């Protein structure tokens, strides 16, 4: 069961692994995810908080509206996918929307517990994507917030070990 301000949610989308059992990845201190020419979130591993914090150079740290503290990202998944422009106008400036194609399968990177893990993902007909390690085992997702960044196929996160 998951606690939520509106009540208890009796399910979770992915199985979780206790943080102490998530080992064997490549150490990571920071990750920058270039989403667009004006958005490149910076995630920094905070061992005291046991989570990544997110900030942007133009707006500063992301703040959790409920706690007033930093938004804590326990699991960051950077997922390159095909992205196209839709004919739909999305805002008052006349910008067109984007269509992220989550079909089939692909590669991704998981950042969790101060480590990175290469992943493969598949998108079943129903439900969320399923994430696997190269060994075929399910990805070790820690309890807490999972943040998935969909990026263009050619985008690579910038990692500081």
PDB file of C-alpha atoms in Angstrom:
ATOM      1  CA  UNK A   1       0.000   0.000   0.000  1.00  0.00           C
ATOM      2  CA  UNK A   2       1.179   3.495  -0.791  1.00  0.00           C
ATOM      3  CA  UNK A   3       0.316   6.546   1.306  1.00  0.00           C
ATOM      4  CA  UNK A   4      -1.060   9.540  -0.590  1.00  0.00           C
ATOM      5  CA  UNK A   5      -2.632  12.833   0.576  1.00  0.00           C
ATOM      6  CA  UNK A   6      -5.945  11.700  -0.922  1.00  0.00           C
ATOM      7  CA  UNK A   7      -5.880   8.298   0.769  1.00  0.00           C
ATOM      8  CA  UNK A   8      -4.211   4.925   0.443  1.00  0.00           C
ATOM      9  CA  UNK A   9      -3.328   3.607  -2.983  1.00  0.00           C
ATOM     10  CA  UNK A  10      -3.616  -0.202  -2.878  1.00  0.00           C
ATOM     11  CA  UNK A  11      -1.088  -0.894  -5.649  1.00  0.00           C
ATOM     12  CA  UNK A  12       2.264   0.060  -7.077  1.00  0.00           C
ATOM     13  CA  UNK A  13       3.319  -0.043 -10.704  1.00  0.00           C
ATOM     14  CA  UNK A  14       6.683  -1.742 -10.172  1.00  0.00           C
ATOM     15  CA  UNK A  15       8.176  -4.098  -7.606  1.00  0.00           C
ATOM     16  CA  UNK A  16      10.625  -2.375  -5.248  1.00  0.00           C
ATOM     17  CA  UNK A  17      14.004  -3.465  -3.919  1.00  0.00           C
ATOM     18  CA  UNK A  18      15.262  -2.394  -0.466  1.00  0.00           C
ATOM     19  CA  UNK A  19      17.943   0.272  -0.907  1.00  0.00           C
ATOM     20  CA  UNK A  20      20.605  -1.763   0.925  1.00  0.00           C
ATOM     21  CA  UNK A  21      20.192  -4.546  -1.663  1.00  0.00           C
ATOM     22  CA  UNK A  22      20.821  -2.253  -4.660  1.00  0.00           C
ATOM     23  CA  UNK A  23      24.513  -2.772  -5.391  1.00  0.00           C
ATOM     24  CA  UNK A  24      26.798  -3.505  -8.321  1.00  0.00           C
ATOM     25  CA  UNK A  25      26.119  -0.402 -10.405  1.00  0.00           C
ATOM     26  CA  UNK A  26      28.550   2.282 -11.547  1.00  0.00           C
ATOM     27  CA  UNK A  27      28.970   5.063  -8.932  1.00  0.00           C
ATOM     28  CA  UNK A  28      27.322   8.381  -9.846  1.00  0.00           C
ATOM     29  CA  UNK A  29      27.470  11.776  -8.117  1.00  0.00           C
ATOM     30  CA  UNK A  30      25.536  13.884 -10.612  1.00  0.00           C
ATOM     31  CA  UNK A  31      23.479  13.445 -13.768  1.00  0.00           C
ATOM     32  CA  UNK A  32      22.477  16.158 -16.239  1.00  0.00           C
ATOM     33  CA  UNK A  33      19.643  15.226 -18.603  1.00  0.00           C
ATOM     34  CA  UNK A  34      19.527  17.466 -21.707  1.00  0.00           C
ATOM     35  CA  UNK A  35      15.807  17.492 -22.511  1.00  0.00           C
ATOM     36  CA  UNK A  36      15.841  20.515 -24.834  1.00  0.00           C
ATOM     37  CA  UNK A  37      17.926  23.585 -25.662  1.00  0.00           C
ATOM     38  CA  UNK A  38      16.405  25.367 -22.641  1.00  0.00           C
ATOM     39  CA  UNK A  39      15.829  22.505 -20.178  1.00  0.00           C
ATOM     40  CA  UNK A  40      18.650  20.411 -18.707  1.00  0.00           C
ATOM     41  CA  UNK A  41      17.751  19.212 -15.227  1.00  0.00           C
ATOM     42  CA  UNK A  42      20.635  18.469 -12.881  1.00  0.00           C
ATOM     43  CA  UNK A  43      20.274  15.565 -10.435  1.00  0.00           C
ATOM     44  CA  UNK A  44      22.720  15.255  -7.527  1.00  0.00           C
ATOM     45  CA  UNK A  45      23.013  12.150  -5.345  1.00  0.00           C
ATOM     46  CA  UNK A  46      22.593  13.031  -1.664  1.00  0.00           C
ATOM     47  CA  UNK A  47      23.758  10.104   0.494  1.00  0.00           C
ATOM     48  CA  UNK A  48      22.247  11.639   3.633  1.00  0.00           C
ATOM     49  CA  UNK A  49      18.785  11.860   2.042  1.00  0.00           C
ATOM     50  CA  UNK A  50      19.364   8.605   0.098  1.00  0.00           C
ATOM     51  CA  UNK A  51      17.912  10.198  -3.037  1.00  0.00           C
ATOM     52  CA  UNK A  52      18.751  12.455  -5.938  1.00  0.00           C
ATOM     53  CA  UNK A  53      17.743  16.102  -5.733  1.00  0.00           C
ATOM     54  CA  UNK A  54      16.744  17.938  -8.911  1.00  0.00           C
ATOM     55  CA  UNK A  55      17.573  21.505  -9.900  1.00  0.00           C
ATOM     56  CA  UNK A  56      17.841  23.645 -13.021  1.00  0.00           C
ATOM     57  CA  UNK A  57      20.220  26.510 -13.671  1.00  0.00           C
ATOM     58  CA  UNK A  58      17.381  28.869 -14.642  1.00  0.00           C
ATOM     59  CA  UNK A  59      14.931  28.051 -11.816  1.00  0.00           C
ATOM     60  CA  UNK A  60      16.965  26.497  -8.987  1.00  0.00           C
ATOM     61  CA  UNK A  61      16.006  23.455  -6.917  1.00  0.00           C
ATOM     62  CA  UNK A  62      12.720  21.617  -7.332  1.00  0.00           C
ATOM     63  CA  UNK A  63      10.794  21.921  -4.086  1.00  0.00           C
ATOM     64  CA  UNK A  64       8.343  19.389  -2.695  1.00  0.00           C
ATOM     65  CA  UNK A  65       5.138  21.407  -2.210  1.00  0.00           C
ATOM     66  CA  UNK A  66       4.025  19.168   0.674  1.00  0.00           C
ATOM     67  CA  UNK A  67       7.218  19.262   2.744  1.00  0.00           C
ATOM     68  CA  UNK A  68       8.832  22.512   1.611  1.00  0.00           C
ATOM     69  CA  UNK A  69      12.092  20.578   1.250  1.00  0.00           C
ATOM     70  CA  UNK A  70      13.812  19.388  -1.899  1.00  0.00           C
ATOM     71  CA  UNK A  71      12.005  16.997  -4.208  1.00  0.00           C
ATOM     72  CA  UNK A  72      13.594  13.592  -3.565  1.00  0.00           C
ATOM     73  CA  UNK A  73      13.985  11.377  -6.623  1.00  0.00           C
ATOM     74  CA  UNK A  74      14.710   7.838  -5.471  1.00  0.00           C
ATOM     75  CA  UNK A  75      14.806   6.321  -8.947  1.00  0.00           C
ATOM     76  CA  UNK A  76      15.669   8.310 -12.091  1.00  0.00           C
ATOM     77  CA  UNK A  77      15.143   6.546 -15.409  1.00  0.00           C
ATOM     78  CA  UNK A  78      16.424   8.271 -18.546  1.00  0.00           C
ATOM     79  CA  UNK A  79      14.530   6.712 -21.422  1.00  0.00           C
ATOM     80  CA  UNK A  80      15.487   7.639 -25.014  1.00  0.00           C
ATOM     81  CA  UNK A  81      12.452   7.246 -27.283  1.00  0.00           C
ATOM     82  CA  UNK A  82      11.434   8.423 -30.761  1.00  0.00           C
ATOM     83  CA  UNK A  83       9.895  11.886 -30.443  1.00  0.00           C
ATOM     84  CA  UNK A  84       7.856  13.581 -33.131  1.00  0.00           C
ATOM     85  CA  UNK A  85       5.976  16.853 -33.426  1.00  0.00           C
ATOM     86  CA  UNK A  86       2.171  16.685 -33.435  1.00  0.00           C
ATOM     87  CA  UNK A  87      -0.172  18.972 -35.407  1.00  0.00           C
ATOM     88  CA  UNK A  88      -1.767  20.045 -32.101  1.00  0.00           C
ATOM     89  CA  UNK A  89      -1.088  23.542 -30.810  1.00  0.00           C
ATOM     90  CA  UNK A  90      -0.136  23.118 -27.132  1.00  0.00           C
ATOM     91  CA  UNK A  91       0.252  26.667 -25.823  1.00  0.00           C
ATOM     92  CA  UNK A  92      -0.567  30.341 -26.386  1.00  0.00           C
ATOM     93  CA  UNK A  93       2.706  30.825 -28.288  1.00  0.00           C
ATOM     94  CA  UNK A  94       1.588  28.444 -31.032  1.00  0.00           C
ATOM     95  CA  UNK A  95       4.046  25.681 -30.175  1.00  0.00           C
ATOM     96  CA  UNK A  96       3.174  22.212 -31.364  1.00  0.00           C
ATOM     97  CA  UNK A  97       3.015  19.271 -28.980  1.00  0.00           C
ATOM     98  CA  UNK A  98       5.400  16.355 -28.879  1.00  0.00           C
ATOM     99  CA  UNK A  99       4.557  12.707 -29.333  1.00  0.00           C
ATOM    100  CA  UNK A 100       6.810  10.324 -27.423  1.00  0.00           C
ATOM    101  CA  UNK A 101       6.572   6.846 -28.934  1.00  0.00           C
ATOM    102  CA  UNK A 102       6.549   4.272 -26.152  1.00  0.00           C
ATOM    103  CA  UNK A 103       6.094   1.206 -28.280  1.00  0.00           C
ATOM    104  CA  UNK A 104       8.115  -1.969 -28.558  1.00  0.00           C
ATOM    105  CA  UNK A 105      11.346  -1.865 -26.628  1.00  0.00           C
ATOM    106  CA  UNK A 106      14.517   0.121 -26.142  1.00  0.00           C
ATOM    107  CA  UNK A 107      17.421   1.028 -23.916  1.00  0.00           C
ATOM    108  CA  UNK A 108      17.422   3.258 -20.841  1.00  0.00           C
ATOM    109  CA  UNK A 109      19.586   4.111 -17.832  1.00  0.00           C
ATOM    110  CA  UNK A 110      18.546   3.780 -14.194  1.00  0.00           C
ATOM    111  CA  UNK A 111      20.086   6.012 -11.534  1.00  0.00           C
ATOM    112  CA  UNK A 112      19.404   4.728  -8.022  1.00  0.00           C
ATOM    113  CA  UNK A 113      21.263   4.614  -4.698  1.00  0.00           C
ATOM    114  CA  UNK A 114      24.128   6.704  -6.131  1.00  0.00           C
ATOM    115  CA  UNK A 115      24.667   4.222  -8.962  1.00  0.00           C
ATOM    116  CA  UNK A 116      23.785   3.800 -12.628  1.00  0.00           C
ATOM    117  CA  UNK A 117      22.545   0.659 -14.334  1.00  0.00           C
ATOM    118  CA  UNK A 118      22.012   0.131 -18.075  1.00  0.00           C
ATOM    119  CA  UNK A 119      18.473  -1.084 -18.739  1.00  0.00           C
ATOM    120  CA  UNK A 120      16.344  -2.552 -21.453  1.00  0.00           C
ATOM    121  CA  UNK A 121      12.631  -1.801 -21.466  1.00  0.00           C
ATOM    122  CA  UNK A 122       9.606  -3.293 -23.150  1.00  0.00           C
ATOM    123  CA  UNK A 123       6.161  -1.786 -23.484  1.00  0.00           C
ATOM    124  CA  UNK A 124       3.398  -4.379 -23.087  1.00  0.00           C
ATOM    125  CA  UNK A 125      -0.012  -3.857 -24.706  1.00  0.00           C
ATOM    126  CA  UNK A 126      -1.391  -2.730 -21.344  1.00  0.00           C
ATOM    127  CA  UNK A 127       0.237  -1.097 -18.343  1.00  0.00           C
ATOM    128  CA  UNK A 128       3.537   0.654 -17.741  1.00  0.00           C
ATOM    129  CA  UNK A 129       6.863  -0.244 -19.356  1.00  0.00           C
ATOM    130  CA  UNK A 130       8.830  -3.109 -17.818  1.00  0.00           C
ATOM    131  CA  UNK A 131      12.508  -2.424 -17.035  1.00  0.00           C
ATOM    132  CA  UNK A 132      15.205  -5.130 -17.089  1.00  0.00           C
ATOM    133  CA  UNK A 133      18.908  -5.332 -16.341  1.00  0.00           C
ATOM    134  CA  UNK A 134      21.208  -6.799 -19.017  1.00  0.00           C
ATOM    135  CA  UNK A 135      21.057 -10.093 -17.082  1.00  0.00           C
ATOM    136  CA  UNK A 136      17.297 -10.253 -17.696  1.00  0.00           C
ATOM    137  CA  UNK A 137      16.464  -9.587 -14.028  1.00  0.00           C
ATOM    138  CA  UNK A 138      13.930  -6.882 -13.230  1.00  0.00           C
ATOM    139  CA  UNK A 139      15.495  -3.468 -12.593  1.00  0.00           C
ATOM    140  CA  UNK A 140      16.226  -2.797  -8.890  1.00  0.00           C
ATOM    141  CA  UNK A 141      13.827   0.083  -8.225  1.00  0.00           C
ATOM    142  CA  UNK A 142      14.068   1.562  -4.730  1.00  0.00           C
ATOM    143  CA  UNK A 143      11.014   2.518  -2.670  1.00  0.00           C
ATOM    144  CA  UNK A 144       9.950   6.118  -3.241  1.00  0.00           C
ATOM    145  CA  UNK A 145       9.540   8.436  -6.202  1.00  0.00           C
ATOM    146  CA  UNK A 146      10.346   7.127  -9.679  1.00  0.00           C
ATOM    147  CA  UNK A 147      11.085   9.957 -12.131  1.00  0.00           C
ATOM    148  CA  UNK A 148      11.127   8.962 -15.811  1.00  0.00           C
ATOM    149  CA  UNK A 149      12.698  11.429 -18.254  1.00  0.00           C
ATOM    150  CA  UNK A 150      11.703  10.744 -21.843  1.00  0.00           C
ATOM    151  CA  UNK A 151      14.412  12.116 -24.127  1.00  0.00           C
ATOM    152  CA  UNK A 152      15.164  12.027 -27.863  1.00  0.00           C
ATOM    153  CA  UNK A 153      16.879   8.862 -29.097  1.00  0.00           C
ATOM    154  CA  UNK A 154      20.188  10.692 -29.607  1.00  0.00           C
ATOM    155  CA  UNK A 155      20.258  12.270 -26.127  1.00  0.00           C
ATOM    156  CA  UNK A 156      22.754  10.941 -23.594  1.00  0.00           C
ATOM    157  CA  UNK A 157      22.829  11.961 -19.932  1.00  0.00           C
ATOM    158  CA  UNK A 158      26.014  13.673 -18.745  1.00  0.00           C
ATOM    159  CA  UNK A 159      27.274  11.720 -15.736  1.00  0.00           C
ATOM    160  CA  UNK A 160      29.833  12.699 -13.081  1.00  0.00           C
ATOM    161  CA  UNK A 161      31.172   9.607 -11.301  1.00  0.00           C
TER     162      UNK A 161
END
